[in-house]
Coordinates of C-alpha atoms in Angstrom, one line a residue:
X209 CA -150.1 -13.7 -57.6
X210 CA -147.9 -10.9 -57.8
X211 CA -144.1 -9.3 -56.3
X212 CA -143.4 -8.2 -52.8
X213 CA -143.4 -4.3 -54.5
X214 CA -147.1 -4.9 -55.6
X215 CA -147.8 -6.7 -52.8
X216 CA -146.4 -4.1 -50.4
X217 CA -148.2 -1.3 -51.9
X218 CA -151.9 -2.7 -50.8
X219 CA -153.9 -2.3 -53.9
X220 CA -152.6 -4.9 -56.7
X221 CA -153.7 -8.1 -55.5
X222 CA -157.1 -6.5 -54.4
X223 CA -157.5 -5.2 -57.6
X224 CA -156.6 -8.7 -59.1
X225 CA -159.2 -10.4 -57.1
X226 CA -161.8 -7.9 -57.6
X227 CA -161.7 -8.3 -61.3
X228 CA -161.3 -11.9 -61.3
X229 CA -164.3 -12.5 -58.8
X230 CA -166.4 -9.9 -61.4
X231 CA -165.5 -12.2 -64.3
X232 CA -166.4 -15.3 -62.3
X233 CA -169.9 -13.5 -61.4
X234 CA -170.2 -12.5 -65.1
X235 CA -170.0 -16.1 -66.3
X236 CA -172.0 -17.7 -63.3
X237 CA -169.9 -20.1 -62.0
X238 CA -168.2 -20.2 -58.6
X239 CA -165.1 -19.2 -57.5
X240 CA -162.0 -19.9 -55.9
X241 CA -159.1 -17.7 -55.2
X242 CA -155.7 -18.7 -55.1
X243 CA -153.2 -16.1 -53.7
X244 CA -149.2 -16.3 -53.0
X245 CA -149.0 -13.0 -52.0
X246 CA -146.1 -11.3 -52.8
X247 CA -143.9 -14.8 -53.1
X248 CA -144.7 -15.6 -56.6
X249 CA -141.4 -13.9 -58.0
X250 CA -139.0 -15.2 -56.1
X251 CA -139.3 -18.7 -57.0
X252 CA -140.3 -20.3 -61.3
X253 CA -140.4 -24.0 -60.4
X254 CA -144.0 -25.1 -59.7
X255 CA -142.7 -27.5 -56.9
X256 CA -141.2 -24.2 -55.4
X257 CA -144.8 -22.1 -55.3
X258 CA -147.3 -24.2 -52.9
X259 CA -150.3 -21.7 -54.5
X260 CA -149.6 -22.3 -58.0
X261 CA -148.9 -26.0 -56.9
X262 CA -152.2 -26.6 -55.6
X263 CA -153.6 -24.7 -58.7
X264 CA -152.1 -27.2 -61.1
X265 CA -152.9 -30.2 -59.0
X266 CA -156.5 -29.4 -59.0
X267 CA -156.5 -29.1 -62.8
X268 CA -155.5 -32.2 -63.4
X269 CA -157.9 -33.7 -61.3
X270 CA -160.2 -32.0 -63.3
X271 CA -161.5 -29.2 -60.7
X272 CA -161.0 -26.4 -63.2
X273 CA -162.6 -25.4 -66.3
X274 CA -162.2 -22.0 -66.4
X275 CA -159.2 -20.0 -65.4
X276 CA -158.6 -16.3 -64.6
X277 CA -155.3 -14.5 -64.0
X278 CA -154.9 -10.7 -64.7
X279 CA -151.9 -11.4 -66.9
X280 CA -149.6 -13.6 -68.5
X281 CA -147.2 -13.2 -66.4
X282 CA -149.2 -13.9 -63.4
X283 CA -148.8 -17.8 -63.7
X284 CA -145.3 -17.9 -64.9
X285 CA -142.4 -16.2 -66.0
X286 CA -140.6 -18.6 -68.1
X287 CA -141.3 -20.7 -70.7
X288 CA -140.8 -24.5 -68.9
X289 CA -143.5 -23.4 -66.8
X290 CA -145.9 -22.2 -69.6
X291 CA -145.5 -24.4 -71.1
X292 CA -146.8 -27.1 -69.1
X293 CA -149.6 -24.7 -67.9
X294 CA -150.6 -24.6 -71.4
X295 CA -150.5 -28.5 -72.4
X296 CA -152.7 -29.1 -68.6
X297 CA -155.1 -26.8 -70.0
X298 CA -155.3 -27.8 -73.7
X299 CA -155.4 -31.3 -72.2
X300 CA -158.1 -30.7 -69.2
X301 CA -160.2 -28.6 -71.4
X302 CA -159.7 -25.0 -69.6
X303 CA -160.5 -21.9 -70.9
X304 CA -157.8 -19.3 -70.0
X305 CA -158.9 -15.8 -69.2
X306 CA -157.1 -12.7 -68.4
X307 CA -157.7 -8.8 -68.4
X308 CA -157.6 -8.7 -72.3
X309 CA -159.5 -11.4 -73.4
X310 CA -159.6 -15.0 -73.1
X311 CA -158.1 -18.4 -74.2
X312 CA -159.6 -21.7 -75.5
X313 CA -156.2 -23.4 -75.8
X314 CA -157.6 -26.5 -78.2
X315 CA -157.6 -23.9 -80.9
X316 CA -154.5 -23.1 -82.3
X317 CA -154.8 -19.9 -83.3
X318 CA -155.6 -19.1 -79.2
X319 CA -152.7 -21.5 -78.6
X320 CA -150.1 -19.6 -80.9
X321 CA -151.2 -16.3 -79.5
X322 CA -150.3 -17.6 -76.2
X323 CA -147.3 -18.6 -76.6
X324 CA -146.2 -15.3 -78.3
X325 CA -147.9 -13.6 -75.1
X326 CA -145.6 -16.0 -72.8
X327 CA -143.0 -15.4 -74.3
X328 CA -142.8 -11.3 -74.0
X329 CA -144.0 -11.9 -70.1
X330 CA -140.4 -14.3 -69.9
X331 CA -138.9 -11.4 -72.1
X332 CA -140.2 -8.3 -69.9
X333 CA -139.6 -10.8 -66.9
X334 CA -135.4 -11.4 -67.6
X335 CA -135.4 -7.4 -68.7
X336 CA -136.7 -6.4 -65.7
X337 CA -134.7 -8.6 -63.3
X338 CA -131.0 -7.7 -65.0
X339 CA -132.2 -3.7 -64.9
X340 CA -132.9 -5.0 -60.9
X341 CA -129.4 -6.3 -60.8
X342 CA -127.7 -3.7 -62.7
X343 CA -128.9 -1.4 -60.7
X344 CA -128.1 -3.0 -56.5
X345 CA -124.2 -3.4 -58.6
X346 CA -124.6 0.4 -59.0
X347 CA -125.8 1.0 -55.7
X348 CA -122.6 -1.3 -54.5
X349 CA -119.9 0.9 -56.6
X350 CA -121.0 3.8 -55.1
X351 CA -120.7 2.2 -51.8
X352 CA -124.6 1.4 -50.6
X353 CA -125.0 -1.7 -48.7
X354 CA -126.1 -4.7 -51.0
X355 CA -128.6 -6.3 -48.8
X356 CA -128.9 -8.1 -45.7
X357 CA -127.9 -7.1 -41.8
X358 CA -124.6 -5.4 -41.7
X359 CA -121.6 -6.5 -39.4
X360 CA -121.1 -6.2 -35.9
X361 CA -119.8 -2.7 -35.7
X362 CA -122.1 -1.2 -38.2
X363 CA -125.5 0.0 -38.5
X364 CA -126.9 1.5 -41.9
X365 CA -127.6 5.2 -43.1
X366 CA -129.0 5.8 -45.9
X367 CA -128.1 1.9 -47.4
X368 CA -124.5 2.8 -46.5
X369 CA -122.7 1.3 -43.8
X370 CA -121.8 3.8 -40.7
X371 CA -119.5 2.3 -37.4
X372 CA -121.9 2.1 -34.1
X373 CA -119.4 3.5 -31.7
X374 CA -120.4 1.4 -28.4
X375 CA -120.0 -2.0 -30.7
X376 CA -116.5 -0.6 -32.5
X377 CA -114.9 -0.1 -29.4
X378 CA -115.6 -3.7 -28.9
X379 CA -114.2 -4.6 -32.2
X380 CA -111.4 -2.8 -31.6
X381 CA -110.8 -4.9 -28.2
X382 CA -111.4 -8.0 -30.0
X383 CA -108.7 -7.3 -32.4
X384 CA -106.3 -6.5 -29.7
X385 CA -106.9 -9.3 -27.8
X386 CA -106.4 -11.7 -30.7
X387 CA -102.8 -9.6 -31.5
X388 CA -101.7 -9.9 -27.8
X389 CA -101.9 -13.8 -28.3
X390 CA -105.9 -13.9 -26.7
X391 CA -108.0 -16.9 -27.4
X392 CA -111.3 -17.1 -28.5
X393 CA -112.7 -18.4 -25.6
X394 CA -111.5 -15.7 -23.2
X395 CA -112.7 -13.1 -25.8
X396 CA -116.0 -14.4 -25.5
X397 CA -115.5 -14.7 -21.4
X398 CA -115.2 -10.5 -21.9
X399 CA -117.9 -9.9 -23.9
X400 CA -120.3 -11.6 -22.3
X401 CA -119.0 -10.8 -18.7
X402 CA -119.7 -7.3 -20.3
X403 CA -123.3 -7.7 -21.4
X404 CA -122.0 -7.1 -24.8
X405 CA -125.2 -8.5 -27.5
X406 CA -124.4 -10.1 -30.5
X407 CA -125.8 -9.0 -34.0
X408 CA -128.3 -11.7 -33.4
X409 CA -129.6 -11.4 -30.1
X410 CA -130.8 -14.5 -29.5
X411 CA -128.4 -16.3 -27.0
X412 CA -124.4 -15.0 -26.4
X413 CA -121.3 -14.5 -28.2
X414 CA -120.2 -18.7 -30.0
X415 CA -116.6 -19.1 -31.0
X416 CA -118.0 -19.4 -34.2
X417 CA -119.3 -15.7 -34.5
X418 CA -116.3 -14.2 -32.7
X419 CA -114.0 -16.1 -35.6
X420 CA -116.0 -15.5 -38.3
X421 CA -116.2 -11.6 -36.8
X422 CA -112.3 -11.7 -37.3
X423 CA -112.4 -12.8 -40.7
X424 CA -114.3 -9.1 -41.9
X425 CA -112.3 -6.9 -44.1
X426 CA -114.8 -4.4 -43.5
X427 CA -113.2 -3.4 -40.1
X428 CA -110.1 -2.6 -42.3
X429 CA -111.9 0.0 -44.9
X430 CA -112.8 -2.4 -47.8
X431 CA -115.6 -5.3 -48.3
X432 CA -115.7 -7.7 -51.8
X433 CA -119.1 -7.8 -53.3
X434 CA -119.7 -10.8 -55.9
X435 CA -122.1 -10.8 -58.6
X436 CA -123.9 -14.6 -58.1
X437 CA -124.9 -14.2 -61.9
X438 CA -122.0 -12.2 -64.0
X439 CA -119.1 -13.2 -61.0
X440 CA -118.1 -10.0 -61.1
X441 CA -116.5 -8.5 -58.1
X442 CA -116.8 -4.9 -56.7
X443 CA -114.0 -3.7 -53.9
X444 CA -116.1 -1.6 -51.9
X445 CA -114.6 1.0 -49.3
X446 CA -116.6 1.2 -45.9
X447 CA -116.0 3.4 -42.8
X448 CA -112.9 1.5 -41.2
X449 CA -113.0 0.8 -37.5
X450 CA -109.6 -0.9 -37.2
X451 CA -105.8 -0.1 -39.1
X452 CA -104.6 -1.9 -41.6
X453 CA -101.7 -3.1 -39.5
X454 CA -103.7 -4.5 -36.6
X455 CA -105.9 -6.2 -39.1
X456 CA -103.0 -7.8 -40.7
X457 CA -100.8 -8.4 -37.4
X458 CA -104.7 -10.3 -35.8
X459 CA -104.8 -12.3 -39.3
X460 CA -101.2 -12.9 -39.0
X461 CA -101.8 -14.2 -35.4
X462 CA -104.6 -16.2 -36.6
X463 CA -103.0 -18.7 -38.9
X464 CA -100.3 -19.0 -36.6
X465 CA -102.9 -20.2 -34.0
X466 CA -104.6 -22.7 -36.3
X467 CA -101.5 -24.1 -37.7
X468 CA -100.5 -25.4 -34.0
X469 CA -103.9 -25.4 -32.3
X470 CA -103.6 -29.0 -31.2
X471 CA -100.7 -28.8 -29.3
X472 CA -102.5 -25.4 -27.7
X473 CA -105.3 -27.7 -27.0
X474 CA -103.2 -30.0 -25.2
X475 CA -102.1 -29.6 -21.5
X476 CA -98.2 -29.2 -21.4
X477 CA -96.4 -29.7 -18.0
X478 CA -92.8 -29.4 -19.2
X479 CA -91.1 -26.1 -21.0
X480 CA -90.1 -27.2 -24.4
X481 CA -87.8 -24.8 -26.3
X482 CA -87.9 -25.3 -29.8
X483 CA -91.6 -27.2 -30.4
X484 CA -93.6 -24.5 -31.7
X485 CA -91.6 -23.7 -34.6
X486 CA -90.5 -27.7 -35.5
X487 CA -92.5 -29.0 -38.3
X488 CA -91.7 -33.0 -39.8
X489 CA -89.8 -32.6 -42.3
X490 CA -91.7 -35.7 -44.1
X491 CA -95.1 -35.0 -43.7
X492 CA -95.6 -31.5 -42.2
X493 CA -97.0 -32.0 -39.2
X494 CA -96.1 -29.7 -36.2
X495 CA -93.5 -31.7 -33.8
X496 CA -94.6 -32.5 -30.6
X497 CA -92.5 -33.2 -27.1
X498 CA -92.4 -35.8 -24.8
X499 CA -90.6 -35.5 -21.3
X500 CA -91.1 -38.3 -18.7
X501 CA -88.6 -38.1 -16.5
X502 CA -89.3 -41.7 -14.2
X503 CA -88.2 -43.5 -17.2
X504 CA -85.7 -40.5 -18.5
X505 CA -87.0 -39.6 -21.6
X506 CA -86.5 -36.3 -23.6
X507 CA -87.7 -36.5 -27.2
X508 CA -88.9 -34.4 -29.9
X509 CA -91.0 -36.7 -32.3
X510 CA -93.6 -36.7 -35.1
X511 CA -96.8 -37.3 -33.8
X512 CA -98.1 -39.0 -37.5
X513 CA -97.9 -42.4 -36.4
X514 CA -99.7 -42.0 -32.8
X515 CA -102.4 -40.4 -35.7
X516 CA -103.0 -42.6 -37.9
X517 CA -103.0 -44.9 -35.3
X518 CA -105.9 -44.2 -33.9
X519 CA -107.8 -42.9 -37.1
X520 CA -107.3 -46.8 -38.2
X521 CA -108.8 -48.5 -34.9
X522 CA -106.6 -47.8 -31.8
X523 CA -106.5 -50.8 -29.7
X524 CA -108.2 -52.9 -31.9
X525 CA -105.0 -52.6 -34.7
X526 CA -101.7 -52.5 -32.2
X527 CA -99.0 -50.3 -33.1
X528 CA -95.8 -51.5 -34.5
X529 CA -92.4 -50.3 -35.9
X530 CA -93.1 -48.4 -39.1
X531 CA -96.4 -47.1 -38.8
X532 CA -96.6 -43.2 -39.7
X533 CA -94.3 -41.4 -41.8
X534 CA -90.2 -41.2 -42.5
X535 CA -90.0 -39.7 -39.3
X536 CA -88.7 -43.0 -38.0
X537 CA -86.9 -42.1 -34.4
X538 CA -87.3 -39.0 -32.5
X539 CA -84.2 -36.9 -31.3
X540 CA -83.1 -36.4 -28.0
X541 CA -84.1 -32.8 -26.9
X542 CA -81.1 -31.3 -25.0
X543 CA -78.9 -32.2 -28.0
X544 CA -80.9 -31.0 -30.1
X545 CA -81.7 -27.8 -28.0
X546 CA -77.5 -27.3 -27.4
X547 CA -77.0 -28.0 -31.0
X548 CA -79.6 -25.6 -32.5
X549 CA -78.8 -22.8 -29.7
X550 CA -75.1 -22.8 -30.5
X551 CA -75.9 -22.3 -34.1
X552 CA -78.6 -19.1 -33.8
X553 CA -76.2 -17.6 -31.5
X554 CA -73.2 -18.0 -34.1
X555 CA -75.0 -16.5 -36.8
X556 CA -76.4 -13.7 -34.7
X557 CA -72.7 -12.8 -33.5
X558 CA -71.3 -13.1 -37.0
X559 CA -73.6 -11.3 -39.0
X560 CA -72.6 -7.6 -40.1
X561 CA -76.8 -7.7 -41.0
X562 CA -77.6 -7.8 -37.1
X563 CA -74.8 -6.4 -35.7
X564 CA -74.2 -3.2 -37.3
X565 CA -76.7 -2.0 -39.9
X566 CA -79.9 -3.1 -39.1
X567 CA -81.8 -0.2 -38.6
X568 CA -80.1 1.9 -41.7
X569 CA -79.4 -1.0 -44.0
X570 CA -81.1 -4.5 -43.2
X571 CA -84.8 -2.8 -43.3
X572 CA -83.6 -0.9 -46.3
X573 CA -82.5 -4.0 -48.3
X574 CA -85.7 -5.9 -47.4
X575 CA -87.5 -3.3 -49.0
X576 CA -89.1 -1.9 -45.8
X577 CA -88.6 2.0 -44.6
X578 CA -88.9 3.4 -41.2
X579 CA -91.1 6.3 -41.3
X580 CA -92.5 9.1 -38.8
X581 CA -95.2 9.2 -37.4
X582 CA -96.3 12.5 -39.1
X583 CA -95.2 9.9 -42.8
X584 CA -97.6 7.5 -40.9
X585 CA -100.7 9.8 -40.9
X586 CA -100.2 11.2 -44.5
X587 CA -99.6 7.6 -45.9
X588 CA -103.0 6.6 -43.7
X589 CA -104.8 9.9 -45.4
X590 CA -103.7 8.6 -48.8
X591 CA -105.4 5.5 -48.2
X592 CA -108.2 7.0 -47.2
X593 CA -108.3 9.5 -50.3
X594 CA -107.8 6.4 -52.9
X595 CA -110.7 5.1 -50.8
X596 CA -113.1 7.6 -52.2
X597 CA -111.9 8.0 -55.3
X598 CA -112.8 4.2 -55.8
X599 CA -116.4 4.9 -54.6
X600 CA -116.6 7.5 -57.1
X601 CA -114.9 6.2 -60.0
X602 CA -117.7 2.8 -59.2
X603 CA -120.5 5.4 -59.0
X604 CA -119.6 6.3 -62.6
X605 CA -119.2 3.0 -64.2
X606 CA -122.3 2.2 -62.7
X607 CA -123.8 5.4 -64.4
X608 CA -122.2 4.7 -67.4
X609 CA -123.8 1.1 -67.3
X610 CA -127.1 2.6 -66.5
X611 CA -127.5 4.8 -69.3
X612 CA -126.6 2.4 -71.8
X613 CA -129.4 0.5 -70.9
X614 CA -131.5 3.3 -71.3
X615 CA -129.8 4.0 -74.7
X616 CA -128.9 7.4 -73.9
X617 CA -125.3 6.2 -74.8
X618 CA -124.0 5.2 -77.9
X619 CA -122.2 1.4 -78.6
X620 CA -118.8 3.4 -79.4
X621 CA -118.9 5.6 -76.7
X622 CA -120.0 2.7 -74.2
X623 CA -116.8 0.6 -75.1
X624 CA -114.5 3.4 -75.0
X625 CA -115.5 4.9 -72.1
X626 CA -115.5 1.4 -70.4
X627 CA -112.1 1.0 -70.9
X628 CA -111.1 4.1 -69.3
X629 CA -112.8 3.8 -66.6
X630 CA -111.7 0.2 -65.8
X631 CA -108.2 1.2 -66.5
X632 CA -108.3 3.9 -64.1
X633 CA -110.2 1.8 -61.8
X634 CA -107.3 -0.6 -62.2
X635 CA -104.5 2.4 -61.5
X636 CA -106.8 3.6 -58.4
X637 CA -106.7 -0.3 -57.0
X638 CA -103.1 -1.4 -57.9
X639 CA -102.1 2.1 -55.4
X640 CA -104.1 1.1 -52.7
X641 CA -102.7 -2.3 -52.5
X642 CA -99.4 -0.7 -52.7
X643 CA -100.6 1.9 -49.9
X644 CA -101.5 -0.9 -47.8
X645 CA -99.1 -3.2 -48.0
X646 CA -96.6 -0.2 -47.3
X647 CA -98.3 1.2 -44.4
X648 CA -98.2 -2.8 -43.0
X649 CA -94.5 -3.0 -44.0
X650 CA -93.8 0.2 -41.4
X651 CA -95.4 -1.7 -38.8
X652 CA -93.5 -4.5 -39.7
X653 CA -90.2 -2.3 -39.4
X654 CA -90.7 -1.5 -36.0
X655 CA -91.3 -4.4 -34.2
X656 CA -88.1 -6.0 -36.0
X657 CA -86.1 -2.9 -34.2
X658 CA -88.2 -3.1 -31.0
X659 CA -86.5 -6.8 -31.6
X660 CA -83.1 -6.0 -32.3
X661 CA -82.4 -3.1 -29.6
X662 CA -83.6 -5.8 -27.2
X663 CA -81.7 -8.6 -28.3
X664 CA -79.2 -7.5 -31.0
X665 CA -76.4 -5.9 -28.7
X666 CA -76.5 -8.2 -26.1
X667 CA -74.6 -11.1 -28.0
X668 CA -72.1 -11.3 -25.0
X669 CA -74.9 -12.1 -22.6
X670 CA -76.9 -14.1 -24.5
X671 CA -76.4 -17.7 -22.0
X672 CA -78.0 -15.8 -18.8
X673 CA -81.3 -15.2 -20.8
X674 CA -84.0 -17.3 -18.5
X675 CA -85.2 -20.3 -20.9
X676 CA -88.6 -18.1 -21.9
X677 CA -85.9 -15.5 -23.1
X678 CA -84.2 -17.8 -24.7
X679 CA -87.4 -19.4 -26.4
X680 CA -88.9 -15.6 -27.3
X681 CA -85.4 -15.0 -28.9
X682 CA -84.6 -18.0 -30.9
X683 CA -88.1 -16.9 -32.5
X684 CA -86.9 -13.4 -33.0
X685 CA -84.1 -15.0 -35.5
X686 CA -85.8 -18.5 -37.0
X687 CA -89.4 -18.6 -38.4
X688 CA -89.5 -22.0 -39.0
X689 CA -87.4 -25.5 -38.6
X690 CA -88.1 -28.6 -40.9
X691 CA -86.8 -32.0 -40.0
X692 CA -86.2 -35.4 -41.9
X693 CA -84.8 -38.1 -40.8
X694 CA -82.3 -39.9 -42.2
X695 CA -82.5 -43.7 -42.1
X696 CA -79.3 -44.5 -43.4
X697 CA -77.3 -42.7 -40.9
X698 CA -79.9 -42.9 -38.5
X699 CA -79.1 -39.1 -38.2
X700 CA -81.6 -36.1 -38.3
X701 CA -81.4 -33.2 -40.6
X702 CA -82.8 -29.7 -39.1
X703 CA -83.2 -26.9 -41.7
X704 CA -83.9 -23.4 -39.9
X705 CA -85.3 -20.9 -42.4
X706 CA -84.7 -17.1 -40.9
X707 CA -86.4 -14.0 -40.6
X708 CA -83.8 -11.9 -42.3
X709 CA -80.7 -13.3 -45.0
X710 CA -78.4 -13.4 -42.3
X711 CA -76.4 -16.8 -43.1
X712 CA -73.1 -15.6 -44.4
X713 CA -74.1 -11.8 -44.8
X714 CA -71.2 -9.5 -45.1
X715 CA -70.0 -5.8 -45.5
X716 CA -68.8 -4.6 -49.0
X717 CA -67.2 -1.4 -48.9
X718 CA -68.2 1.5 -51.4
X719 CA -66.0 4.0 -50.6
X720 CA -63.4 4.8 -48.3
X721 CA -62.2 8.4 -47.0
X722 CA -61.2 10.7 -45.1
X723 CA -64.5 12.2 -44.2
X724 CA -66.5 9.0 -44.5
X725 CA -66.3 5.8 -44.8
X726 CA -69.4 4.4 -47.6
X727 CA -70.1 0.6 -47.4
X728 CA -72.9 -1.8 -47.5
X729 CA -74.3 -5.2 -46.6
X730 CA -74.8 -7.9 -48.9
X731 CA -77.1 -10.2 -47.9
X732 CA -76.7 -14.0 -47.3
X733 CA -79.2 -16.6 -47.6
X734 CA -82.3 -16.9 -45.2
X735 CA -81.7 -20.9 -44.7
X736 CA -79.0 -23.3 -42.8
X737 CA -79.1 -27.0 -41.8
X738 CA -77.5 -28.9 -39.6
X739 CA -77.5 -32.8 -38.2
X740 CA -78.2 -34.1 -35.3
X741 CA -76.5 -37.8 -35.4
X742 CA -77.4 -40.5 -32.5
X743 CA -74.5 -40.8 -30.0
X744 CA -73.0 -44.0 -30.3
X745 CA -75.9 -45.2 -33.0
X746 CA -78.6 -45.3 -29.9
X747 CA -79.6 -41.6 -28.7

C-alpha cells in the first residue's frame, strides 16, 4: 500500500513486497500479498479500500496470524481505522510486523506502543496533507492551474492557463452570437456544421456544454478558486479571450432569455407589442397573449391559472372561475396597447432628460461617462496591470504562508505582514471591480446614445414607426411593466419602471448670461402607472 508519488516512481511497492516476502520466508510460513497500488491515500474508510477490505475480512475469518506492512502508516492513517485494526488483531490473535520490529497486540506494553506509533503516522499523515494543500493554494495565487482539464479556449503551459487560438476564435463567436440575440441551439448548429470538437471529444457540442461554456469568467480575465477545506477563495487572473463588456452584455442577454424562455419556446403567430416586457403584477409570471380573431379576441392575461391547472390534473380536475392568482380578467390588448403608447410618447416629448441633454447631462447624472476610444484602451491596460499585480501580490501571501510553516518566520512578523498584504490585496481588488464595472458602464453609454440619436429627435414622427419599431422603441424607454388587477373596480393597474428618471424631469437653471447660459437637469422618478378600466364594466 502506498501514494500514487511512490507508486509512480517504480521502486516503493517492490521494495515493500520484497521485504515483506523475506520476512514471510524468514518465519516459514506462506504468503499472501495484498496491494492497492497507489489508491491507498486517497480514501481512510475501510469500506472505501477493496485491498485493505479484503485484508480485514480475512482476519476475521481467522485466515491471518501474522501480519506484515512496512509501516504504520501503511494500514491506516487515522485513528478510527487503527483502531479497529488493532482490536481485529488483539482479538484474532495476530502478530503485527513492520520494518522495525514487531507486535503481539495481547500485550499491552506492544499495544501502547502502537497506538503512540499510530498516532504520529495520523500526525505526519494531516501535516503532510495541509503542507499538500498550502502549497496547490500557493500555486493558485500565483496563477497556476489548480487541477483538472482547463476550459474550452485554454490549453496549459507550465500549470498556467494559455488561450488556444483556433478554439478562442470560437469562443469569441459564441459570445457574439448569444449578444446578437442567438440561441443555443443554432450556436451548436455552427459549431458542429464547423467540425468544431468539444473539450471532451466524445460525441458533439449539448446545450448543456455550450451554457455552462457561457457561464466561465475565465473568458473575461478572472476565475474563483475555493478552498473545499478552509472555504477560502482566491480571484485568480487568466489570459482573457473575451472583454468585459461582451461578457457582461452575453450574461445580460442570458437572464433575459431564461426569464421569458417559455413564451420563446412557444410558436407565436400574432405580433404582440407589449408581452415581453409585462410581468403579473400578483405573482410574477411573464404575461402571455391570446389573439383568436374567429371569435374576436384580443387579450393580455396571466398564464398562472392555465398552470396550475395542469400541474393539479388537467382534465381530470376542470377549470373554474378563480383558479390561479389575483389576476382575475385579462385586458383587452389594443386598449391597453393605445393607452400605454400614448403615455411613453408623452413622457418622451416632455422630458428635458431626452430631449436636450442626454448625451452631456443624462449619462453624466447616471454616473456614466462617454469616453474615447484612446480612454478605452488605457482604462483596458489598467485592468490588465491590476491583473498582475493581483498574481503577484497572491504569489507573496502564498510565500509568506509557506515560510511560516517552515518557521523561517516569526509569529509577529507572520500577523503583521498578513495584514498588509490582505489589505493591499483588498485595495488591489476593490480597483479592479471599479475598473470593470467602469469600462462596462462606457459600453453601456453608447448604446443608450446609439438609442437616442435614433429615436430621441424624432418625437414628431413617432406614429409612422412600423409596429417592430414601435415595439424596439417602447423598449428603448420602459424596462419593465407590472400589472394587478383590481377587483373592486374591475380595472387594471400598469406600473412601467424606465430606463432613465425621466417622469417629471426638468431643467433648473444655474446661471444665466450673456456669454452663456449654465443650467441643469434634475431628474424625475424612473416609475409611472396608469389604469386600464373595462369599458362599460365588460371589456
Amino acid at each position: 500500500m502506498s501514494t500514487t508519488a511512490q507508486a509512480e516512481q517504480g521502486t516503493s511497492l517492490e521494495s515493500q513486497r520484497d521485504l515483506g516476502v523475506k520476512k514471510a520466508k524468514e518465519l516459514g510460513f506462506d504468503f499472501k500479498v495484498w496491494n492497492e497500488g497507489g489508491r491507498s491515500s486517497h480514501h481512510e474508510n475501510i469500506a472505501d479500500r477493496p485491498e485493505l477490505n479484503a485484508l480485514y475480512v480475512a482476519m476475521k475469518a481467522g485466515q491471518v496470524k501474522h501480519l506484515w506492512v512496512y509501516d504504520q502508516s501503511r494500514l491506516s492513517r487515522n485513528d478510527q481505522v487503527a483502531s479497529v485494526f488493532r482490536y481485529e488483531c488483539n482479538k484474532q490473535g495476530v502478530t503485527l510486523y513492520t520494518k522495525d520490529g514487531q507486535f503481539d497486540l495481547s500485550s499491552p506494553q506492544d499495544k501502547f506502543l502502537k497506538q503512540l506509533l499510530d498516532a504520529v503516522a495520523e500526525f505526519d499523515n494531516v501535516t503532510r496533507a495541509e503542507r499538500t494543500r498550502l502549497g496547490k493554494m500557493n500555486r493558485v495565487r500565483s496563477g497556476s492551474w489548480h487541477g483538472g482539464p482547463p476550459p474550452f479556449g485554454y490549453k496549459l503551459e507550465n500549470r498556467k492557463l494559455v488561450v488556444v487560438d483556433e478554439e478562442a476564435k470560437w469562443v469569441k463567436r459564441i459570445f457574439q452570437e448569444i449578444v446578437k440575440g442567438g440561441a443555443a441551439t443554432y450556436i451548436k448548429q455552427v459549431l458542429d456544421s464547423n467540425g468544431v470538437s468539444p473539450r471532451r471529444k466524445k460525441g458533439l457540442w449539448t446545450i448543456g456544454s455550450i451554457n455552462a461554456l457561457l457561464k466561465n469568467t475565465h473568458y473575461s480575465g478572472h476565475y474563483i478558486y475555493t478552498d473545499s477545506k478552509s472555504g477560502q477563495t482566491i480571484e485568480v487572473q487568466c489570459p482573457s479571450i473575451i472583454d468585459q463588456i461582451t461578457w457582461n452584455a452575453a450574461q445580460h442577454k442570458r437572464t433575459s432569455e431564461v426569464l421569458r424562455q417559455s413564451q420563446k419556446n412557444a410558436t407565436s403567430k400574432h405580433f404582440y407589442l407589449l408581452r415581453d416586457l409585462m410581468f403579473c403584477g400578483h405573482c410574477g409570471r411573464p404575461i402571455s397573449g391570446r389573439i383568436i380573431k374567429s371569435r374576436a379576441e384580443s387579450s393580455y392575461y396571466c398564464p398562472n391559472k392555465e398552470r396550475e391547472w395542469v400541474e393539479k390534473g388537467g382534465s381530470e380536475s376542470p377549470w373554474k372561475r378563480g383558479m390561479g392568482c389575483g389576476f382575475a380578467r385579462a385586458m383587452n390588448i389594443p386598449q391597453t396597447d393605445k393607452l400605454v403608447w400614448e403615455l411613453v410618447t408623452s413622457l418622451h416629448a416632455k422630458s428635458s432628460t431626452l430631449k436636450e441633454e442626454v448625451k452631456n447631462r443624462v449619462l453624466k447624472e447616471n454616473g456614466i461617462k462617454i469616453r474615447t476610444d484612446a480612454e478605452i484602451k488605457a482604462l483596458q491596460a489598467k485592468i490588465r496591470k491590476l491583473q498582475k499585480d493581483h498574481s503577484k501580490m497572491n504569489e507573496t501571501l502564498g510565500n509568506l504562508e509557506a515560510n511560516k510553516l517552515l518557521g523561517a518566520v516569526s509569529d509577529l512578523s507572520f500577523a503583521v505582514t498578513l495584514v498588509r498584504i490582505r489589505e493591499a490585496l483588498g485595495n488591489i481588488e476593490a480597483e479592479l471591480a471599479n475598473s470593470r464595472l467602469e469600462l462596462a458602464g462606457t459600453d453601456e453609454s453608447r448604446k443608450w446614445v446609439n438609442w437616442v440619436k435614433e429615436f430621441g429627435d424624432e418625437v414628431e414622427t413617432l406614429d409612422v414607426l412600423t409596429d417592430e419599431q414601435k415595439k424596439e422603441y417602447i423598449g428603448g424607454l420602459v424596462k419593465r411593466i407590472d400589472v394587478r388587477y383590481e377587483s373592486d373596480n374591475r380595472e387594471h393597474e400598469l406600473t412601467l419602471t424606465m430606463h432613465l428618471p425621466i417622469v417629471n424631469d426638468g431643467i433648473k437653471v444655474v446661471r444665466d448670461g450673456q456669454q452663456a447660459r449654465e443650467y441643469e437637469v434634475t431628474p424625475g422618478t424612473d416609475t409611472v402607472s396608469l389604469v386600464c378600466k373595462k369599458k362599460d364594466g365588460r371589456g
